[in-house]
């Protein structure tokens, strides 16, 4: 970078030895000023333009445009001023571009609501973690229970205030070991690169106690909040965020204020459910489900009063699949009502 800034001073010497045209050297110099302004804002631009001015004057006075003939002060100052004005324009444009790029980066990597790192930033931390041998990273998902009720009944302004308050409490309770991120909506993530799940039980207790403290928001008082909490420890064999998501999903299914640690059995069960659901869609499309009719008897006379229609599924590889397994799956997937 310094060499590029010095090209105006050295260009009378560089041209004969390198064969590079004068215009190219000047554009390299301008590019250096633009890059400094882009990276280091107006402070860098001021330093670059001032240095450029002094270097041009020095170069012209020492070497001049005639390759060895020093230029008069008037010529040196006029040339330096012309280049400085060009640099001011280029640096201004580059500075604007740099500010816009930094704003976009902040928007992408920081939650505008809570000020915490965003999901993208947290995912970057998790993906780029380089664990020492024998160390494990830990990811905790905290998802507020029934948060939509707050938004629908009290309004989004109250909901936003609650999210900011919860974010602050999570940061305070988690300490310096964890990075807290606003993952999405009413879901937060806490990540520790080393240390595994040591002390997790006490942290979970701290989080739950923090959520029980009443929150004052726009004239409303929320006496207590609960959240589903999923914990996963990285063992180098699976994606940490997916593991934590599976644990959180299991915690939410267990009811309000649920808690779950990721286990291998949980992942295998999820794969099994997905495989069955995919096969169920195929079975429905191909008409492979069967109907069974169970008679309904009149309690008084014992006569058949009607029939109950039942659906049955015989999987080509798994055999008979219990209705208690595939019907809830079909309902959740919207295959049946």
Short mmCIF file of C-alpha atoms in Angstrom, two decimals:
data_model
loop_
_atom_site.label_atom_id
_atom_site.label_comp_id
_atom_site.label_asym_id
_atom_site.label_seq_id
_atom_site.Cartn_x
_atom_site.Cartn_y
_atom_site.Cartn_z
CA UNK A 1 0.00 0.00 0.00
CA UNK A 2 2.82 2.40 0.90
CA UNK A 3 4.58 1.56 -2.37
CA UNK A 4 1.42 2.35 -4.35
CA UNK A 5 1.10 5.68 -2.57
CA UNK A 6 4.73 6.42 -3.43
CA UNK A 7 4.31 5.79 -7.16
CA UNK A 8 3.73 9.50 -7.98
CA UNK A 9 7.07 10.35 -6.40
CA UNK A 10 8.90 7.48 -8.04
CA UNK A 11 7.14 7.28 -11.40
CA UNK A 12 9.92 9.13 -13.31
CA UNK A 13 12.28 6.38 -12.15
CA UNK A 14 9.85 3.47 -12.53
CA UNK A 15 8.81 4.15 -16.11
CA UNK A 16 12.23 3.65 -17.75
CA UNK A 17 13.00 0.52 -15.72
CA UNK A 18 9.62 -1.23 -15.78
CA UNK A 19 8.14 -0.10 -19.05
CA UNK A 20 4.84 0.63 -17.26
CA UNK A 21 2.96 3.61 -18.66
CA UNK A 22 2.59 6.77 -16.62
CA UNK A 23 -1.23 6.54 -16.68
CA UNK A 24 -1.20 3.06 -15.19
CA UNK A 25 1.07 4.17 -12.34
CA UNK A 26 -1.22 7.10 -11.59
CA UNK A 27 -4.28 4.86 -11.52
CA UNK A 28 -2.50 2.43 -9.19
CA UNK A 29 -1.87 5.34 -6.89
CA UNK A 30 -5.50 6.46 -6.99
CA UNK A 31 -6.62 2.89 -6.33
CA UNK A 32 -4.44 2.80 -3.22
CA UNK A 33 -6.05 6.00 -1.92
CA UNK A 34 -9.54 4.59 -2.64
CA UNK A 35 -8.76 1.34 -0.84
CA UNK A 36 -7.43 3.15 2.22
CA UNK A 37 -10.55 5.35 2.32
CA UNK A 38 -12.77 2.28 1.94
CA UNK A 39 -11.09 0.37 4.76
CA UNK A 40 -10.13 3.12 7.21
CA UNK A 41 -12.85 5.72 6.64
CA UNK A 42 -12.15 9.45 6.61
CA UNK A 43 -9.14 9.24 8.92
CA UNK A 44 -7.36 6.97 6.47
CA UNK A 45 -8.45 9.12 3.54
CA UNK A 46 -6.99 12.28 5.11
CA UNK A 47 -3.68 10.56 5.81
CA UNK A 48 -3.54 9.04 2.31
CA UNK A 49 -4.36 12.30 0.49
CA UNK A 50 -1.92 14.33 2.59
CA UNK A 51 0.83 11.75 2.08
CA UNK A 52 0.09 11.70 -1.63
CA UNK A 53 0.38 15.48 -1.87
CA UNK A 54 3.72 15.55 -0.06
CA UNK A 55 5.10 12.62 -2.05
CA UNK A 56 4.16 14.20 -5.38
CA UNK A 57 5.77 17.48 -4.47
CA UNK A 58 8.89 15.65 -3.27
CA UNK A 59 9.08 13.48 -6.37
CA UNK A 60 8.66 16.36 -8.78
CA UNK A 61 11.23 18.48 -6.99
CA UNK A 62 13.75 15.62 -6.88
CA UNK A 63 13.21 13.91 -10.22
CA UNK A 64 10.72 15.97 -12.19
CA UNK A 65 8.81 14.94 -15.25
CA UNK A 66 11.96 14.97 -17.33
CA UNK A 67 13.59 11.98 -15.64
CA UNK A 68 16.22 13.74 -13.66
CA UNK A 69 15.34 17.39 -14.22
CA UNK A 70 13.79 18.82 -11.03
CA UNK A 71 10.49 20.59 -11.63
CA UNK A 72 9.89 24.17 -10.42
CA UNK A 73 7.89 24.64 -7.22
CA UNK A 74 4.93 26.01 -9.15
CA UNK A 75 4.78 22.93 -11.41
CA UNK A 76 5.18 20.51 -8.50
CA UNK A 77 2.47 22.21 -6.41
CA UNK A 78 0.04 22.46 -9.35
CA UNK A 79 0.42 18.79 -10.17
CA UNK A 80 0.12 17.76 -6.52
CA UNK A 81 -3.02 19.88 -6.11
CA UNK A 82 -4.66 18.42 -9.22
CA UNK A 83 -4.00 14.87 -8.05
CA UNK A 84 -5.17 15.76 -4.53
CA UNK A 85 -8.52 17.00 -5.88
CA UNK A 86 -8.90 13.77 -7.83
CA UNK A 87 -8.03 11.81 -4.71
CA UNK A 88 -10.60 13.73 -2.66
CA UNK A 89 -13.33 12.78 -5.13
CA UNK A 90 -12.23 9.14 -5.31
CA UNK A 91 -11.78 8.88 -1.53
CA UNK A 92 -15.26 10.37 -0.95
CA UNK A 93 -16.88 7.82 -3.23
CA UNK A 94 -14.84 4.98 -1.71
CA UNK A 95 -15.70 6.16 1.79
CA UNK A 96 -19.42 6.13 0.98
CA UNK A 97 -19.07 2.62 -0.43
CA UNK A 98 -17.20 1.51 2.68
CA UNK A 99 -19.87 2.92 5.01
CA UNK A 100 -22.61 1.23 3.00
CA UNK A 101 -20.76 -2.09 3.13
CA UNK A 102 -20.27 -1.81 6.88
CA UNK A 103 -23.95 -0.98 7.39
CA UNK A 104 -24.93 -4.04 5.38
CA UNK A 105 -22.53 -6.17 7.40
CA UNK A 106 -23.94 -4.87 10.67
CA UNK A 107 -27.47 -5.54 9.43
CA UNK A 108 -26.53 -9.09 8.46
CA UNK A 109 -24.53 -9.96 11.57
CA UNK A 110 -26.40 -7.99 14.25
CA UNK A 111 -30.04 -8.15 15.32
CA UNK A 112 -31.59 -4.72 14.85
CA UNK A 113 -34.10 -5.49 17.63
CA UNK A 114 -31.88 -6.77 20.44
CA UNK A 115 -28.42 -5.65 19.35
CA UNK A 116 -27.15 -9.21 19.80
CA UNK A 117 -25.24 -11.16 17.14
CA UNK A 118 -27.58 -12.56 14.52
CA UNK A 119 -28.10 -16.13 13.39
CA UNK A 120 -25.61 -15.63 10.55
CA UNK A 121 -22.93 -14.42 12.95
CA UNK A 122 -23.56 -17.25 15.39
CA UNK A 123 -23.51 -19.84 12.61
CA UNK A 124 -20.20 -18.39 11.43
CA UNK A 125 -18.74 -18.77 14.95
CA UNK A 126 -19.94 -22.37 15.19
CA UNK A 127 -18.72 -23.35 11.72
CA UNK A 128 -15.29 -21.75 12.14
CA UNK A 129 -14.58 -23.13 15.60
CA UNK A 130 -11.21 -24.86 15.89
CA UNK A 131 -11.33 -26.97 19.02
CA UNK A 132 -8.17 -28.12 20.80
CA UNK A 133 -7.84 -31.88 21.21
CA UNK A 134 -10.19 -33.19 23.87
CA UNK A 135 -12.32 -30.04 24.01
CA UNK A 136 -16.02 -29.81 23.16
CA UNK A 137 -18.18 -26.86 22.22
CA UNK A 138 -21.70 -26.36 23.53
CA UNK A 139 -24.76 -24.78 21.94
CA UNK A 140 -27.96 -23.97 23.82
CA UNK A 141 -31.23 -22.96 22.18
CA UNK A 142 -33.78 -21.06 24.26
CA UNK A 143 -37.23 -20.71 22.68
CA UNK A 144 -39.93 -18.78 24.56
CA UNK A 145 -43.21 -20.62 25.13
CA UNK A 146 -46.44 -19.16 23.70
CA UNK A 147 -44.73 -15.93 22.67
CA UNK A 148 -47.22 -15.44 19.83
CA UNK A 149 -49.91 -14.94 22.47
CA UNK A 150 -48.06 -11.88 23.74
CA UNK A 151 -47.82 -10.40 20.25
CA UNK A 152 -51.44 -11.14 19.39
CA UNK A 153 -53.00 -10.03 22.67
CA UNK A 154 -50.74 -7.16 23.80
CA UNK A 155 -49.19 -6.03 20.52
CA UNK A 156 -45.82 -6.23 18.83
CA UNK A 157 -44.44 -3.25 20.76
CA UNK A 158 -44.83 -5.21 23.99
CA UNK A 159 -43.42 -8.32 22.34
CA UNK A 160 -40.35 -6.41 21.11
CA UNK A 161 -39.78 -5.01 24.60
CA UNK A 162 -39.98 -8.51 26.05
CA UNK A 163 -37.43 -9.82 23.55
CA UNK A 164 -35.00 -7.01 24.40
CA UNK A 165 -35.41 -7.68 28.11
CA UNK A 166 -34.92 -11.42 27.67
CA UNK A 167 -31.82 -10.78 25.57
CA UNK A 168 -30.32 -8.61 28.28
CA UNK A 169 -31.06 -11.17 30.98
CA UNK A 170 -29.52 -14.00 28.97
CA UNK A 171 -26.34 -11.98 28.48
CA UNK A 172 -26.16 -11.16 32.18
CA UNK A 173 -26.77 -14.74 33.32
CA UNK A 174 -24.52 -16.51 30.81
CA UNK A 175 -21.33 -14.62 31.71
CA UNK A 176 -18.25 -14.17 29.56
CA UNK A 177 -17.90 -17.84 28.56
CA UNK A 178 -20.95 -17.79 26.27
CA UNK A 179 -21.78 -15.76 23.20
CA UNK A 180 -25.50 -14.95 23.15
CA UNK A 181 -27.25 -14.47 19.80
CA UNK A 182 -30.77 -13.60 18.71
CA UNK A 183 -31.34 -16.61 16.46
CA UNK A 184 -34.79 -15.73 15.11
CA UNK A 185 -38.14 -14.51 16.41
CA UNK A 186 -38.42 -15.60 20.04
CA UNK A 187 -35.47 -17.99 19.82
CA UNK A 188 -32.04 -17.30 21.30
CA UNK A 189 -28.75 -19.18 21.13
CA UNK A 190 -25.92 -19.43 23.64
CA UNK A 191 -22.60 -20.76 22.38
CA UNK A 192 -19.39 -21.72 24.19
CA UNK A 193 -16.47 -22.83 22.07
CA UNK A 194 -14.72 -24.80 24.81
CA UNK A 195 -15.80 -26.44 28.03
CA UNK A 196 -18.54 -28.77 26.79
CA UNK A 197 -21.59 -28.88 29.04
CA UNK A 198 -19.76 -28.21 32.29
CA UNK A 199 -21.99 -26.16 34.58
CA UNK A 200 -24.95 -26.35 32.19
CA UNK A 201 -27.42 -27.38 34.90
CA UNK A 202 -26.72 -24.28 36.97
CA UNK A 203 -26.91 -22.08 33.87
CA UNK A 204 -30.29 -23.55 32.89
CA UNK A 205 -31.53 -22.84 36.43
CA UNK A 206 -30.24 -19.26 36.14
CA UNK A 207 -32.04 -18.79 32.82
CA UNK A 208 -35.33 -20.09 34.16
CA UNK A 209 -35.07 -17.93 37.27
CA UNK A 210 -34.34 -14.91 35.08
CA UNK A 211 -37.44 -15.56 32.98
CA UNK A 212 -39.60 -15.73 36.14
CA UNK A 213 -38.80 -12.11 37.04
CA UNK A 214 -41.77 -9.91 36.02
CA UNK A 215 -41.33 -7.70 32.96
CA UNK A 216 -42.92 -4.25 32.76
CA UNK A 217 -43.77 -3.32 29.19
CA UNK A 218 -45.95 -0.40 28.00
CA UNK A 219 -48.22 -0.52 31.05
CA UNK A 220 -48.48 -4.30 31.10
CA UNK A 221 -46.88 -6.66 33.60
CA UNK A 222 -45.80 -10.13 32.51
CA UNK A 223 -45.31 -12.04 35.73
CA UNK A 224 -43.41 -14.99 34.33
CA UNK A 225 -42.08 -16.45 31.11
CA UNK A 226 -41.14 -20.01 30.30
CA UNK A 227 -39.02 -21.42 27.52
CA UNK A 228 -38.09 -24.69 25.92
CA UNK A 229 -34.35 -25.32 26.17
CA UNK A 230 -32.28 -27.66 24.02
CA UNK A 231 -28.60 -28.42 24.65
CA UNK A 232 -26.08 -30.04 22.33
CA UNK A 233 -22.36 -30.74 22.74
CA UNK A 234 -20.16 -30.99 19.67
CA UNK A 235 -18.37 -34.30 19.26
CA UNK A 236 -17.08 -33.73 15.73
CA UNK A 237 -19.54 -36.11 14.10
CA UNK A 238 -22.58 -33.96 13.36
CA UNK A 239 -23.61 -30.37 12.81
CA UNK A 240 -23.96 -28.68 16.18
CA UNK A 241 -26.90 -26.47 15.23
CA UNK A 242 -28.88 -29.43 13.92
CA UNK A 243 -28.18 -31.35 17.13
CA UNK A 244 -29.36 -28.43 19.28
CA UNK A 245 -32.47 -28.01 17.10
CA UNK A 246 -33.40 -31.66 17.60
CA UNK A 247 -32.96 -31.27 21.36
CA UNK A 248 -35.07 -28.10 21.37
CA UNK A 249 -37.81 -29.75 19.33
CA UNK A 250 -37.94 -32.61 21.82
CA UNK A 251 -38.06 -30.13 24.70
CA UNK A 252 -40.96 -28.21 23.13
CA UNK A 253 -42.90 -31.43 22.58
CA UNK A 254 -42.63 -32.26 26.27
CA UNK A 255 -44.63 -29.17 27.18
CA UNK A 256 -44.07 -25.78 28.76
CA UNK A 257 -40.59 -25.10 30.16
CA UNK A 258 -39.25 -28.32 28.64
CA UNK A 259 -35.57 -29.23 28.66
CA UNK A 260 -33.67 -31.79 26.63
CA UNK A 261 -30.09 -32.79 25.87
CA UNK A 262 -29.21 -34.11 22.47
CA UNK A 263 -28.58 -37.85 22.19
CA UNK A 264 -27.69 -40.16 19.32
CA UNK A 265 -30.99 -42.00 19.77
CA UNK A 266 -32.80 -38.72 19.18
CA UNK A 267 -31.07 -38.24 15.84
CA UNK A 268 -31.78 -41.80 14.76
CA UNK A 269 -35.43 -41.36 15.72
CA UNK A 270 -35.65 -38.16 13.68
CA UNK A 271 -34.16 -39.91 10.65
CA UNK A 272 -36.63 -42.75 11.13
CA UNK A 273 -39.61 -40.39 11.26
CA UNK A 274 -38.46 -38.56 8.16
CA UNK A 275 -38.02 -41.81 6.24
CA UNK A 276 -41.50 -43.00 7.25
CA UNK A 277 -43.05 -39.64 6.33
CA UNK A 278 -41.41 -39.73 2.88
CA UNK A 279 -42.66 -43.26 2.32
CA UNK A 280 -46.13 -42.27 3.56
CA UNK A 281 -46.36 -39.50 0.94
CA UNK A 282 -45.43 -42.04 -1.72
CA UNK A 283 -47.98 -44.55 -0.38
CA UNK A 284 -50.76 -41.94 -0.47
CA UNK A 285 -49.85 -40.91 -4.01
CA UNK A 286 -49.77 -44.54 -5.18
CA UNK A 287 -52.94 -45.58 -3.35
CA UNK A 288 -51.09 -48.11 -1.18
CA UNK A 289 -53.16 -47.45 1.95
CA UNK A 290 -55.88 -50.01 2.71
CA UNK A 291 -59.26 -49.61 4.36
CA UNK A 292 -60.54 -51.93 7.07
CA UNK A 293 -64.14 -51.95 8.26
CA UNK A 294 -64.95 -52.58 11.91
CA UNK A 295 -68.60 -53.24 12.76
CA UNK A 296 -70.39 -51.05 15.29
CA UNK A 297 -72.93 -53.00 17.38
CA UNK A 298 -76.07 -51.65 18.97
CA UNK A 299 -75.58 -51.95 22.74
CA UNK A 300 -79.21 -52.89 23.29
CA UNK A 301 -79.87 -55.42 20.56
CA UNK A 302 -76.39 -56.52 19.62
CA UNK A 303 -77.23 -55.96 15.96
CA UNK A 304 -74.74 -54.28 13.62
CA UNK A 305 -75.68 -50.62 13.51
CA UNK A 306 -72.88 -49.46 11.23
CA UNK A 307 -69.22 -49.75 10.49
CA UNK A 308 -66.15 -47.75 11.40
CA UNK A 309 -63.67 -47.22 8.58
CA UNK A 310 -60.05 -47.65 9.55
CA UNK A 311 -56.96 -46.98 7.46
CA UNK A 312 -54.12 -49.49 7.40
CA UNK A 313 -50.66 -49.31 5.86
CA UNK A 314 -48.45 -52.24 5.01
CA UNK A 315 -44.98 -50.97 4.18
CA UNK A 316 -43.13 -53.02 1.54
CA UNK A 317 -40.00 -53.21 3.74
CA UNK A 318 -41.11 -52.38 7.28
CA UNK A 319 -44.28 -54.43 7.25
CA UNK A 320 -47.43 -53.21 9.01
CA UNK A 321 -47.01 -49.64 10.32
CA UNK A 322 -49.17 -48.86 13.35
CA UNK A 323 -51.82 -46.17 12.79
CA UNK A 324 -50.59 -44.67 16.04
CA UNK A 325 -47.30 -43.97 14.25
CA UNK A 326 -48.25 -42.76 10.80
CA UNK A 327 -51.58 -40.99 11.44
CA UNK A 328 -50.10 -38.31 13.79
CA UNK A 329 -47.32 -37.81 11.23
CA UNK A 330 -49.88 -37.40 8.45
CA UNK A 331 -51.86 -34.90 10.51
CA UNK A 332 -48.78 -32.78 11.32
CA UNK A 333 -47.71 -32.86 7.66
CA UNK A 334 -51.18 -31.89 6.44
CA UNK A 335 -51.67 -35.13 4.53
CA UNK A 336 -54.95 -35.75 6.38
CA UNK A 337 -57.18 -33.50 8.46
#
